[in-house]
Amino acid sequence: MSYSEISGGVTAAQDFLAGSAYCGIKASNADRPDIALIQSVRESVAAATFTTNKVKAAPVRVSMMHLRGGDVRAILANAGNANACTGLLGIENAKRMAEAAGQALGLKARQVMVCSTGRIGVQLPIEKMEGTIAALPAGLAKDGSNRAAQAIMTSDTFAKEMAVEVEIDGKAVRIGGVAKGAGMIDPNMATMLCFITTDAVIDKKQLQCALSVSVEQSFNRITVDGDMSTNDTVIMLANGAAGNKPLRHGRPGFKVFQRALDHVTKHLARMIVEDGEGVTKFVEVHVNGAATLSDARRAAEAVANSTLTKCAWFGGDPNWGRIMDALGYSGAKLREEMIDIFYDGIIAVRGGMPSKTPMAKLQEVVANKRFTVTIDLHLGKADYTVFTTDLSTDYVRLNMGE
Amino acid sequence: MSYSEISGGVTAAQDFLAGSAYCGIKASNADRPDIALIQSVRESVAAATFTTNKVKAAPVRVSMMHLRGGDVRAILANAGNANACTGLLGIENAKRMAEAAGQALGLKARQVMVCSTGRIGVQLPIEKMEGTIAALPAGLAKDGSNRAAQAIMTSDTFAKEMAVEVEIDGKAVRIGGVAKGAGMIDPNMATMLCFITTDAVIDKKQLQCALSVSVEQSFNRITVDGDMSTNDTVIMLANGAAGNKPLRHGRPGFKVFQRALDHVTKHLARMIVEDGEGVTKFVEVHVNGAATLSDARRAAEAVANSTLTKCAWFGGDPNWGRIMDALGYSGAKLREEMIDIFYDGIIAVRGGMPSKTPMAKLQEVVANKRFTVTIDLHLGKADYTVFTTDLSTDYVRLNMGE
């Protein structure tokens, strides 16, 4: 029932290749590769989750269409230009990206999912990109995961890769991925991209089910500034190379697969939060005892996004008053006199009032780079967790624009 | 139909007195007065609006009860201690504040509304306060508005007063008020307090109607960090000294009165935003052409509270991409390709795409200390305006805690 972490990232699974190329789209760091390609060398199915933002980048709209087809085989992504707010020409260019990759790999355009991240409101240098994409397949390799992870970085300070191996009915199944940071610190747009591959035998519908559940537990739980990108995308490919019995929800193997996938997505999600520029503290906000799940979620997200609370954390101030305040306006059902608040398990608020804990003990906790805030509403059994950060002067500086 | 600004603030209206006293509650600036008292020397009625935060400070709970009585005559407020998250003892102490003021003025406790602002989770030095309150009436004066305005300041850098005079069926009617800033910069809690008086003849029900409408157009439109205080309170007293015909909704005089009141509340609301420490820019966000009022409101508030957008403004960056992003996740009904965005009337986005306007022209606008962002969704007739600010490194520093 247990999985083990392995190396290899998005190419850890059998019969997946990855690579990158330099096209000069990243104005800022012209020396770094800016196009990544991930391919399954055998038939595969895809699942994906996309931003719920109503303003969607062109590649998101195109990939949503391509997902409908049953036989996606590759993922093409560029950094440096988000191809968002680019109108019909932007859609046309996103399609040309898929066509170029399809031609180069001998696939149909609809078998390629496309992603972009970076500046918005600027058209892609599509001709230049088509030339670069044509040459990409030659560089695809079994050990190409790190190159792909590097290519999709914008303001990220390190490449994000993760892979696990798990045994399912006697067969070794691998799940691995790469991700780029929520560029809440990117001067132009906050974008999170994650590409996951697996050699498990699983059909498209079951894969979508597993991915949706996993994203809800991971990428949907991270917040840095509450802003949501026009480009956020998570794509997963499964090519069945492992030869296990087809995974089906409800059967034992599925649980094992889900747990392993959750480990990959949670790990990548944490890396994204921890790598936020201007972030000095990583905070887990747990809400317990809520009347309903949506109450728990509202409460946790209000605290995790409270500007005042995040500023206090940056200053090492265990300001539980601001947490009480955020809970109060969260819209969650609560009774002030029943609220308990803990910092790393040390009680700060009991029954809605300050505990006897000396402030110095709470300050010790908030002085750490990582700590947990637990809120118990004592109204029910629902709980929810959000991974968040502090709000630092550097965050503001990094977001002041060019 | 027109009103004129006059001096006198909260005591500009006939038969109102105000004063302040020093009780040593403001630890930070021990030399400044920290208790304010406003009294109508004749019978008066009250109207009020309170924070919608579910975590309500003790004085808010007590004042809500006292408002039910028909004959409120005075407002007592202290700064330095919010009496929030203080449990039953806090409620008891808020009642004792009202009792002490009532005794000193020869009124019943329920004829006094009480307010507190400052540190939370700390019990009031109530005995000390009772002594100070007993001596307050002696200092009440016709010219006491500024002293009262000073006494309720926390991190405010200037006292906020405003008054107007308007003629209603041949009688001069005065409306005036004092306010303290949304302490989004206060290290402990963001609180907005506003006290308004008028000598108009108007009954309690009509007064509440006028005040509720006015607050919705002013204090409910300002945001600095999206956090909402446990203590926010607006109280208005009317004592009828002007001798006009009783004001009734639907009659001409009421419109005149409403317009004059709106001028007072809007002016005080702007002063609050502009006085926010760490605020370098004052921004009006107008959303036009929304399908419904709630769509317009959602859209305007999402933009006005977008951390990324506010950071960009601080840096003088007309980052319309972040505005598009915020509109997209606002939940407002919209069609990306129909959105226009203007900075001080200069078009930045046309039909969801960058306009031809050179960036330099937009940067000139955002370089100003005040500018307007207008968003037209082109879907309907509803519009909404929010007054907001940038998000500066100083804001973070000031909110890092003690």
Coordinates of N, CA and C in Angstrom, one line a residue, chain A residues 53-56 61 85-87 120-121 123 184 186-190 225-230 306-308 311-312 314-317 319-322 324-325 328-329 331-334 336 352-354 391-393 395-397 399-402, chain B residues 53-56 61 85-87 120-121 123 184 186-190 225-230 306-308 311-312 314-317 319-322 324-325 328-329 331-334 336 352-354 391-393 395-397 399-402:
Chain A
N53 N -10.8 31.2 -13.6 CA -10.9 32.6 -13.9 C -11.6 32.8 -15.2
K54 N -12.6 33.7 -15.3 CA -13.3 33.9 -16.5 C -12.5 34.5 -17.6
V55 N -11.4 35.2 -17.2 CA -10.5 35.7 -18.2 C -9.4 34.6 -18.4
K56 N -9.6 33.8 -19.5 CA -8.7 32.6 -19.7 C -7.8 32.9 -20.9
R61 N -7.8 28.0 -23.5 CA -9.0 27.7 -24.3 C -8.7 26.6 -25.3
C85 N -5.1 37.8 -22.9 CA -5.6 39.1 -23.4 C -5.1 39.4 -24.8
T86 N -5.0 38.4 -25.6 CA -4.4 38.6 -27.0 C -5.5 38.3 -28.1
G87 N -6.7 38.2 -27.7 CA -7.8 38.1 -28.7 C -7.7 36.9 -29.6
I120 N 1.5 39.3 -20.1 CA 0.2 39.2 -20.8 C 0.0 40.4 -21.7
G121 N -0.9 40.2 -22.6 CA -1.3 41.3 -23.5 C -0.3 41.5 -24.6
Q123 N 1.5 39.6 -28.0 CA 1.4 38.4 -28.9 C 2.7 37.6 -28.9
M184 N 3.1 34.8 -8.0 CA 2.5 36.0 -7.3 C 3.5 37.1 -7.2
D186 N 5.6 37.3 -9.8 CA 6.0 37.7 -11.2 C 5.4 39.0 -11.5
P187 N 6.2 39.9 -12.1 CA 5.7 41.3 -12.3 C 4.4 41.4 -13.2
N188 N 4.2 40.3 -13.9 CA 3.1 40.4 -14.9 C 1.9 39.6 -14.6
M189 N 2.1 38.4 -14.1 CA 0.9 37.6 -13.8 C 1.3 36.4 -12.9
A190 N 0.3 36.0 -12.1 CA 0.5 34.9 -11.2 C 0.1 33.6 -12.0
D225 N -1.5 35.4 -2.5 CA -2.1 36.7 -2.4 C -3.6 36.7 -2.8
G226 N -4.2 35.5 -2.9 CA -5.6 35.4 -3.2 C -5.9 35.7 -4.7
D227 N -4.9 36.1 -5.4 CA -5.2 36.4 -6.8 C -5.1 35.0 -7.6
M228 N -5.9 34.9 -8.6 CA -6.0 33.7 -9.4 C -5.6 34.0 -10.9
S229 N -4.8 33.2 -11.4 CA -4.2 33.4 -12.7 C -5.2 33.1 -13.9
T230 N -4.9 33.7 -15.0 CA -5.6 33.4 -16.2 C -5.1 32.2 -16.9
S306 N -5.8 37.1 4.7 CA -6.0 38.4 5.4 C -4.6 39.1 5.4
T307 N -4.7 40.3 4.7 CA -3.5 41.1 4.5 C -2.8 41.4 5.9
L308 N -3.7 41.8 6.8 CA -3.2 42.2 8.2 C -2.6 41.0 8.9
C311 N 0.8 40.2 7.3 CA 1.8 41.2 7.6 C 2.3 41.0 9.1
A312 N 1.4 40.6 9.9 CA 1.8 40.3 11.3 C 2.8 39.2 11.4
F314 N 4.8 38.2 9.1 CA 6.1 38.6 8.6 C 6.9 39.3 9.7
G315 N 6.2 40.0 10.5 CA 6.9 40.7 11.6 C 7.1 39.8 12.9
G316 N 6.7 38.6 12.8 CA 6.9 37.7 13.9 C 5.9 37.9 15.0
D317 N 4.7 38.5 14.6 CA 3.7 38.9 15.6 C 2.6 37.9 15.6
N319 N -0.5 37.6 16.0 CA -1.6 38.5 16.2 C -2.9 37.8 16.0
W320 N -3.3 37.1 17.0 CA -4.6 36.3 16.9 C -5.8 37.2 16.8
G321 N -5.7 38.4 17.2 CA -6.8 39.3 17.1 C -7.2 39.5 15.6
R322 N -6.2 39.5 14.7 CA -6.5 39.6 13.3 C -7.1 38.3 12.8
M324 N -9.1 36.3 14.6 CA -10.5 36.4 15.0 C -11.3 37.3 14.1
D325 N -10.7 38.4 13.7 CA -11.3 39.4 12.8 C -11.6 38.8 11.5
G328 N -14.4 36.4 11.7 CA -15.6 37.1 11.8 C -16.2 37.5 10.5
Y329 N -15.4 37.9 9.5 CA -15.9 38.4 8.3 C -15.9 37.3 7.2
G331 N -17.7 34.8 6.7 CA -19.0 34.3 6.3 C -19.2 32.9 6.8
A332 N -18.2 32.3 7.5 CA -18.4 31.0 8.1 C -19.3 31.1 9.3
K333 N -20.1 30.1 9.5 CA -20.9 30.0 10.7 C -20.0 29.9 11.9
L334 N -20.1 30.7 12.9 CA -19.3 30.6 14.1 C -19.9 31.2 15.3
E336 N -18.4 33.3 18.5 CA -17.2 33.9 19.0 C -16.7 33.2 20.2
G352 N -12.7 32.2 22.5 CA -12.8 33.6 21.9 C -12.1 34.6 22.7
M353 N -11.4 34.2 23.7 CA -10.6 35.2 24.5 C -9.2 34.8 24.6
P354 N -8.3 35.8 24.9 CA -6.9 35.4 25.1 C -6.6 34.3 26.1
L391 N 3.2 38.1 4.3 CA 3.2 39.2 3.3 C 4.4 40.1 3.7
S392 N 5.4 40.1 2.9 CA 6.7 40.8 3.3 C 6.9 42.1 2.5
T393 N 7.7 43.0 2.9 CA 8.1 44.2 2.2 C 8.7 43.8 0.8
Y395 N 7.8 41.2 -0.9 CA 6.7 40.8 -1.8 C 6.2 42.1 -2.5
V396 N 6.0 43.2 -1.8 CA 5.5 44.4 -2.4 C 6.6 44.9 -3.4
R397 N 7.9 44.9 -3.0 CA 8.9 45.4 -3.9 C 8.9 44.7 -5.2
N399 N 6.5 43.2 -6.6 CA 5.3 43.3 -7.4 C 5.0 44.8 -7.8
M400 N 6.0 45.6 -7.6 CA 5.8 47.1 -7.9 C 5.9 47.3 -9.4
G401 N 6.2 46.2 -10.1 CA 6.3 46.4 -11.6 C 7.7 46.7 -12.1
E402 N 7.8 46.7 -13.4 CA 9.1 46.9 -14.0 C 9.8 48.2 -13.5
Chain B
N53 N -19.2 42.2 10.9 CA -18.3 41.1 11.3 C -19.0 40.3 12.4
K54 N -18.9 39.0 12.3 CA -19.6 38.2 13.3 C -18.9 38.2 14.7
V55 N -17.6 38.6 14.7 CA -16.9 38.8 15.9 C -17.1 40.3 16.2
K56 N -18.0 40.6 17.1 CA -18.3 42.0 17.4 C -17.8 42.4 18.8
R61 N -22.0 45.5 20.8 CA -23.2 44.7 21.2 C -24.1 45.6 22.2
C85 N -13.1 40.8 22.0 CA -12.6 39.5 22.4 C -12.3 39.5 23.9
T86 N -13.2 40.1 24.7 CA -13.1 40.3 26.1 C -14.2 39.6 26.9
G87 N -15.0 38.9 26.2 CA -16.0 38.1 26.9 C -17.1 38.8 27.7
I120 N -7.0 44.8 21.0 CA -8.1 43.9 21.3 C -7.6 42.8 22.3
G121 N -8.5 42.1 22.9 CA -8.2 41.1 23.9 C -7.6 41.6 25.2
Q123 N -8.7 43.8 28.7 CA -9.8 44.4 29.4 C -9.6 45.9 29.7
M184 N -6.3 50.3 9.2 CA -5.7 49.2 8.5 C -4.2 49.2 8.8
D186 N -3.3 50.4 11.9 CA -3.2 50.2 13.3 C -2.6 48.8 13.6
P187 N -1.6 48.7 14.5 CA -1.0 47.4 14.7 C -1.9 46.4 15.3
N188 N -3.0 46.8 15.8 CA -3.9 45.8 16.5 C -5.2 45.5 15.8
M189 N -5.8 46.5 15.2 CA -7.1 46.2 14.6 C -7.5 47.4 13.7
A190 N -8.2 47.1 12.7 CA -8.7 48.1 11.8 C -10.1 48.5 12.2
D225 N -7.5 47.2 2.9 CA -6.9 45.8 2.8 C -8.0 44.7 2.9
G226 N -9.2 45.1 2.7 CA -10.3 44.1 2.6 C -10.7 43.5 3.9
D227 N -9.9 43.9 5.0 CA -10.2 43.4 6.3 C -11.3 44.3 6.9
M228 N -12.2 43.7 7.7 CA -13.3 44.4 8.3 C -13.2 44.3 9.8
S229 N -13.4 45.4 10.4 CA -13.2 45.5 11.9 C -14.3 44.9 12.7
T230 N -13.9 44.6 13.9 CA -14.9 44.1 14.9 C -15.6 45.3 15.6
S306 N -7.3 43.7 -5.0 CA -6.3 42.8 -5.5 C -4.9 43.3 -5.1
T307 N -4.3 42.4 -4.3 CA -2.9 42.7 -3.8 C -2.0 43.0 -4.9
L308 N -2.0 42.2 -5.9 CA -1.1 42.5 -7.1 C -1.3 43.8 -7.7
C311 N -0.1 46.6 -5.4 CA 1.4 46.7 -5.4 C 1.9 47.4 -6.7
A312 N 1.2 47.1 -7.8 CA 1.6 47.7 -9.1 C 1.4 49.2 -9.0
F314 N 1.4 51.1 -6.4 CA 2.5 51.6 -5.6 C 3.7 51.9 -6.4
G315 N 4.0 51.0 -7.3 CA 5.2 51.1 -8.1 C 5.0 52.0 -9.3
G316 N 3.8 52.6 -9.5 CA 3.6 53.5 -10.6 C 3.4 52.7 -11.9
D317 N 3.0 51.4 -11.8 CA 2.9 50.5 -12.9 C 1.4 50.4 -13.3
N319 N -0.6 48.4 -14.4 CA -0.7 47.0 -14.8 C -2.1 46.5 -15.0
W320 N -2.7 46.8 -16.2 CA -4.1 46.5 -16.5 C -4.3 45.0 -16.6
G321 N -3.2 44.2 -16.8 CA -3.3 42.8 -16.8 C -3.8 42.2 -15.5
R322 N -3.4 42.8 -14.4 CA -3.8 42.4 -13.1 C -5.2 42.8 -12.8
M324 N -7.5 42.9 -15.3 CA -8.3 41.9 -16.1 C -8.4 40.6 -15.3
D325 N -7.2 40.3 -14.7 CA -7.2 39.0 -13.9 C -8.2 39.1 -12.7
G328 N -11.7 38.8 -13.8 CA -11.9 37.4 -14.1 C -12.3 36.5 -13.0
Y329 N -11.7 36.7 -11.8 CA -12.0 35.9 -10.7 C -13.0 36.5 -9.7
G331 N -16.1 36.9 -10.0 CA -17.4 36.3 -9.9 C -18.5 37.1 -10.7
A332 N -18.1 38.3 -11.1 CA -19.0 39.1 -11.9 C -19.2 38.5 -13.3
K333 N -20.5 38.7 -13.8 CA -20.7 38.3 -15.1 C -19.9 39.2 -16.1
L334 N -19.2 38.6 -17.0 CA -18.4 39.4 -17.9 C -18.1 38.6 -19.2
E336 N -14.8 38.7 -21.6 CA -13.5 39.2 -21.8 C -13.4 40.2 -23.0
G352 N -10.9 43.9 -24.2 CA -10.2 42.9 -23.6 C -8.7 42.8 -24.0
M353 N -8.3 43.7 -24.9 CA -6.9 43.6 -25.4 C -6.2 45.0 -25.2
P354 N -4.9 45.0 -25.2 CA -4.2 46.3 -25.0 C -4.6 47.3 -26.0
L391 N -0.8 49.5 -2.2 CA -0.3 48.7 -1.1 C 1.3 48.9 -1.1
S392 N 1.7 49.5 -0.1 CA 3.1 50.0 -0.1 C 4.0 49.2 0.9
T393 N 5.3 49.3 0.7 CA 6.2 48.6 1.7 C 6.0 49.2 3.1
Y395 N 3.1 50.1 4.3 CA 1.9 49.5 4.8 C 2.3 48.2 5.5
V396 N 3.2 47.4 4.9 CA 3.6 46.1 5.5 C 4.4 46.4 6.8
R397 N 5.4 47.4 6.7 CA 6.2 47.7 7.9 C 5.3 48.1 9.0
N399 N 2.4 47.2 9.7 CA 1.5 46.2 10.1 C 2.2 44.9 10.6
M400 N 3.5 45.1 10.7 CA 4.4 43.9 11.1 C 4.2 43.6 12.6
G401 N 3.5 44.5 13.3 CA 3.3 44.3 14.7 C 4.3 45.1 15.6
E402 N 4.0 45.1 16.9 CA 4.9 45.9 17.8 C 6.3 45.6 17.6

